[in-house]
Short mmCIF file of C-alpha atoms in Angstrom, two decimals:
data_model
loop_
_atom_site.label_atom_id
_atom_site.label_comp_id
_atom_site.label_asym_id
_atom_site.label_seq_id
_atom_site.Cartn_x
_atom_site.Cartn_y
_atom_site.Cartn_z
CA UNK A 1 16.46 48.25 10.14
CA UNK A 2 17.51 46.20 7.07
CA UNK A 3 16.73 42.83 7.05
CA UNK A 4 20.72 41.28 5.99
CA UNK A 5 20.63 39.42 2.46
CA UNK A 6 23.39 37.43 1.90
CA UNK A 7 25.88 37.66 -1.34
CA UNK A 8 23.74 34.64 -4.15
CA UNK A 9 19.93 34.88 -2.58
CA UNK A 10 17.39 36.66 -4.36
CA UNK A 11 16.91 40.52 -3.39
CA UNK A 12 20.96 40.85 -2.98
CA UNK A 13 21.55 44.13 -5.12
CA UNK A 14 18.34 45.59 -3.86
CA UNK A 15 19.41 45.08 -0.21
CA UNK A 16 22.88 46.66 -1.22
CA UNK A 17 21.64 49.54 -2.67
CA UNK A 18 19.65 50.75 0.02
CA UNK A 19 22.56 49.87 2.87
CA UNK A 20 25.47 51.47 0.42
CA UNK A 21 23.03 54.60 0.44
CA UNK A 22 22.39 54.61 4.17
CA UNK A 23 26.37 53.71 4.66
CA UNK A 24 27.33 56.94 1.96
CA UNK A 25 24.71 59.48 3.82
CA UNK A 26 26.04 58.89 7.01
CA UNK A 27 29.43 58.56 6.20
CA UNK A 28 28.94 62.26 4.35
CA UNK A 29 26.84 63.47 7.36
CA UNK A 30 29.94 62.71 10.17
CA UNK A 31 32.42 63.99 7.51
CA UNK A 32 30.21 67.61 7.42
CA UNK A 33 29.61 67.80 11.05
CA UNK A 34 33.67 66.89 11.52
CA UNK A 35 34.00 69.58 9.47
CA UNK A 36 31.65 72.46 10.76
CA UNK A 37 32.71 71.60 14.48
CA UNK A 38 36.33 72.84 13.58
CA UNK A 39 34.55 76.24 11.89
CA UNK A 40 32.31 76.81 15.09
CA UNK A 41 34.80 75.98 17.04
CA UNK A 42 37.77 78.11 16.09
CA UNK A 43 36.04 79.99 13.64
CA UNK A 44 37.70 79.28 10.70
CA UNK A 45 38.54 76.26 8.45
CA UNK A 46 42.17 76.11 9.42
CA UNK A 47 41.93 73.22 11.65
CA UNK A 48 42.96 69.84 12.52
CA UNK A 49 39.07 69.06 12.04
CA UNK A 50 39.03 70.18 8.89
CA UNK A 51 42.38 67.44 8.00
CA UNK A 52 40.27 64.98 9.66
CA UNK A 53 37.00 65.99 7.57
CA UNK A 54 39.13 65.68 4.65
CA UNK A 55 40.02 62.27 5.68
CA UNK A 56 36.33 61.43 5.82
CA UNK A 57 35.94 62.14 2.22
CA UNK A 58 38.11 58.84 1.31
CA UNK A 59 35.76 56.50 2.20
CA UNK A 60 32.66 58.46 2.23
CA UNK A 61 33.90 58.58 -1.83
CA UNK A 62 34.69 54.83 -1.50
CA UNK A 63 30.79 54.24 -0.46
CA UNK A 64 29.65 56.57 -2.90
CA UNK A 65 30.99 54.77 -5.47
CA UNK A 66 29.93 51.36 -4.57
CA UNK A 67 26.25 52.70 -4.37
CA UNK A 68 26.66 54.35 -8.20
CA UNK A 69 27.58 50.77 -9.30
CA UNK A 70 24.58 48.85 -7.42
CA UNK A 71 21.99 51.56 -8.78
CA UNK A 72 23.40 50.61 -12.11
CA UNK A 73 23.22 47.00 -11.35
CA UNK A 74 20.31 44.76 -13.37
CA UNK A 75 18.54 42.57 -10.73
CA UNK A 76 16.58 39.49 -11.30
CA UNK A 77 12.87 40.51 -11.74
CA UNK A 78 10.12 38.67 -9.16
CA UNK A 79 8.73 37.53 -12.46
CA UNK A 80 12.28 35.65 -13.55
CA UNK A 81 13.09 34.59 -10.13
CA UNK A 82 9.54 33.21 -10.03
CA UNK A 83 9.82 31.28 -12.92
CA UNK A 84 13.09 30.15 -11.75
CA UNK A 85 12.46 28.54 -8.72
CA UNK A 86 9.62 26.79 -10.48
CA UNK A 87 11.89 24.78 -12.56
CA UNK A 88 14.92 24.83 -10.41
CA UNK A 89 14.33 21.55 -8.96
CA UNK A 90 17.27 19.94 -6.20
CA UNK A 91 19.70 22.64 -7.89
CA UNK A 92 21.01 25.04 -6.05
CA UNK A 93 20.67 28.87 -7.77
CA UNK A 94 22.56 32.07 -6.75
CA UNK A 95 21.18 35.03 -7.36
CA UNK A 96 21.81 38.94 -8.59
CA UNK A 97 26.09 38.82 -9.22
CA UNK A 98 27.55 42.04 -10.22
CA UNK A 99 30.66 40.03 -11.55
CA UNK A 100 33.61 42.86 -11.86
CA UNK A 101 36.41 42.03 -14.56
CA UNK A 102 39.40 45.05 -15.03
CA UNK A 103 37.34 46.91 -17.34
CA UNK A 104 33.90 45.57 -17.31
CA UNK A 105 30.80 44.70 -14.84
CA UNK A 106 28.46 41.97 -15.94
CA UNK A 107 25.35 41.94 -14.75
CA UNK A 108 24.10 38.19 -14.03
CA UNK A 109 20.64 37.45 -12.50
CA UNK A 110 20.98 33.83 -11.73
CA UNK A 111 23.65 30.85 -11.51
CA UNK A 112 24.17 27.46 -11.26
CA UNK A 113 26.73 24.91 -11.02
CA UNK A 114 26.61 21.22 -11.33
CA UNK A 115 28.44 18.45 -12.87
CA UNK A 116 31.14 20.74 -14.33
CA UNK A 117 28.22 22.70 -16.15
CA UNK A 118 28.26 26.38 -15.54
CA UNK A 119 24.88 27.72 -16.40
CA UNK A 120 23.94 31.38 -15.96
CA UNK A 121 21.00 34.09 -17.11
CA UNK A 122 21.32 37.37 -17.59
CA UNK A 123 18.38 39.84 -18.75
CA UNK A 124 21.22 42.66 -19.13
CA UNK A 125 20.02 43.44 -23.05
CA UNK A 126 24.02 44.65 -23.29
CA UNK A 127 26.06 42.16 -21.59
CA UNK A 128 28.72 40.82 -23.71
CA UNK A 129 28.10 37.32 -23.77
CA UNK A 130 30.98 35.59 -24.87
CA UNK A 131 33.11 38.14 -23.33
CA UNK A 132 31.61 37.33 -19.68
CA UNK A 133 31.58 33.25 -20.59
CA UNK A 134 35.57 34.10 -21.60
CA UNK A 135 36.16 35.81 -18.06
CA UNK A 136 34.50 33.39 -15.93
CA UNK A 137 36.36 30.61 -17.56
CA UNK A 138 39.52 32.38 -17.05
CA UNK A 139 38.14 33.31 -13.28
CA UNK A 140 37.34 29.39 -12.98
CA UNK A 141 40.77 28.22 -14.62
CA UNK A 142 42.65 30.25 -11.85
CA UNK A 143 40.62 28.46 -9.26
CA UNK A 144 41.70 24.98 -10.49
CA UNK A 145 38.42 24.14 -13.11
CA UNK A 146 39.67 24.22 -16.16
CA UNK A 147 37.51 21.89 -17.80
CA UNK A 148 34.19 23.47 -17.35
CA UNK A 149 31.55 24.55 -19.51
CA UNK A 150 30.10 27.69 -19.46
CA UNK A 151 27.16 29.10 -20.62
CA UNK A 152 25.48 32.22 -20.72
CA UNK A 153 21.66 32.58 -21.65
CA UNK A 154 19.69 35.92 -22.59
CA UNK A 155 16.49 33.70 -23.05
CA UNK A 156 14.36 33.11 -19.58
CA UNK A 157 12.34 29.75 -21.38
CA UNK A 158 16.16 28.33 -22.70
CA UNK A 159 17.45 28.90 -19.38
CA UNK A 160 14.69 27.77 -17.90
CA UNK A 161 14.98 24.36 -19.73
CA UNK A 162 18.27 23.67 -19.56
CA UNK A 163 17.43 23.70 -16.09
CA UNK A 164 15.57 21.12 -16.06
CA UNK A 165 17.67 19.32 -18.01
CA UNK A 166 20.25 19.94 -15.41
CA UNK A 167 17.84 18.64 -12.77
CA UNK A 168 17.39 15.39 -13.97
CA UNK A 169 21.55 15.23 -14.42
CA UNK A 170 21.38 15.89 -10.62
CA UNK A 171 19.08 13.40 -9.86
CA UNK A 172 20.48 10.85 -12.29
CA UNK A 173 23.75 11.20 -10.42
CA UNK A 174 22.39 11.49 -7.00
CA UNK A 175 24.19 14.98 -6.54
CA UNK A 176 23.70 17.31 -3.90
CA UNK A 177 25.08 20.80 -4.51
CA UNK A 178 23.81 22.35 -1.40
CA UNK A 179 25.77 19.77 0.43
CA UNK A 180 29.10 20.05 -1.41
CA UNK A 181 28.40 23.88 -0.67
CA UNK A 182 28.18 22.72 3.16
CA UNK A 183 31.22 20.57 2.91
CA UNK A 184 33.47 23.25 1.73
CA UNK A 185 36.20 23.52 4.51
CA UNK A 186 37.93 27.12 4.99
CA UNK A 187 41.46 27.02 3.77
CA UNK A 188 41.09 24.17 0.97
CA UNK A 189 40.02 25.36 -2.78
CA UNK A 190 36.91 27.04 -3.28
CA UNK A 191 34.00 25.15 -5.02
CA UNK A 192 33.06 26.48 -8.73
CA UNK A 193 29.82 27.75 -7.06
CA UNK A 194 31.85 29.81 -4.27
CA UNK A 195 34.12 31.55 -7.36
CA UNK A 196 31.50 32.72 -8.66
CA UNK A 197 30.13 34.23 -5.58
CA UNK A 198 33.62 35.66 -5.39
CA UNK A 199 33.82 37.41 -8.45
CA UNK A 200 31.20 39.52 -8.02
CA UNK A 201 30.14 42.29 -5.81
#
């Protein structure tokens, strides 16, 4: 049994890839046995159980797909995420997106939103950084924050500090992100923080 790992904590894409790959093999394995019932059956393929079985392939494909894309997804490495949360402070971090534009993923180990700063790491030696800041603005623009400033790092030690530096913002301000995150009511525009949970995989 898996244990569940929500979408933003640490261990996300690893927990997805093993349930999309337990999700795709028995999704295939019902499809077959669909399948090879109609064959023993009635001895041949000419069946409604084989329409069915072909049915099955839609989102047995589906799954497939979605575990190709988390096997190709970068995760944050227990030696980032370690380094992280040492330096993370009162902020509040979400972990491993997959963030999906039309025709690129961007691989993003760790976020965090405060004070209409929008700070993110990626190890992903081939993300496109200004081409990921430029979505996620546009992502955040459609959401109703238009006036926030986002940045990308590619260096653990400059995220790292700017972290800090956001830290002491929060605690300069008295700011509690966890709580805004609580206060959120269903219905009523998502937080920055939520966006960005909803943008990715």
């Amino acid at each position: 049994m898996l244990g569940k790992v929500s979408k933003g904590e640490y261990g996300y894409i690893s927990y997805r890839k093993k349930l999309t790959l337990l999700i795709t093999i028995i999704s295939l394995a019902i499809t077959v046995g669909i399948y090879l019932t109609g064959i023993i059956m009635y001895k041949s393929p000419k069946s409604a159980f084989s329409i069915i079985a072909a049915l099955g392939c839609l989102p047995t494909g589906w799954c497939a797909v979605n575990l190709i894309m988390f096997i190709r997804a970068k995760a944050c490495g227990p030696d980032d995420h370690k380094r992280i949360e040492n330096c993370r402070g009162g902020l509040l971090i979400r972990y491993d997106h997959v963030i999906t534009s039309y025709d690129k993923n961007y691989y993003v180990n760790a976020s965090t939103v405060l004070d209409k700063n929008i700070c993110c790491y990626s190890a992903d030696e081939d993300i496109d950084v200004s081409d990921c800041e430029a979505h996620i603005k546009k992502m955040m623009a459609q959401g109703g924050y238009s006036s926030y400033s986002i940045k990308i790092f590619t260096d653990i030690d400059k995220f790292c500090d700017r972290l800090i530096q956001l830290d002491k913002l929060r605690s300069d301000k008295s700011i509690d992100p966890q709580a805004i995150e609580d206060a959120w009511i269903p219905g009523t525009a998502q937080t920055p923080a939520s966006i960005l949970l909803s943008i990715s995989l």
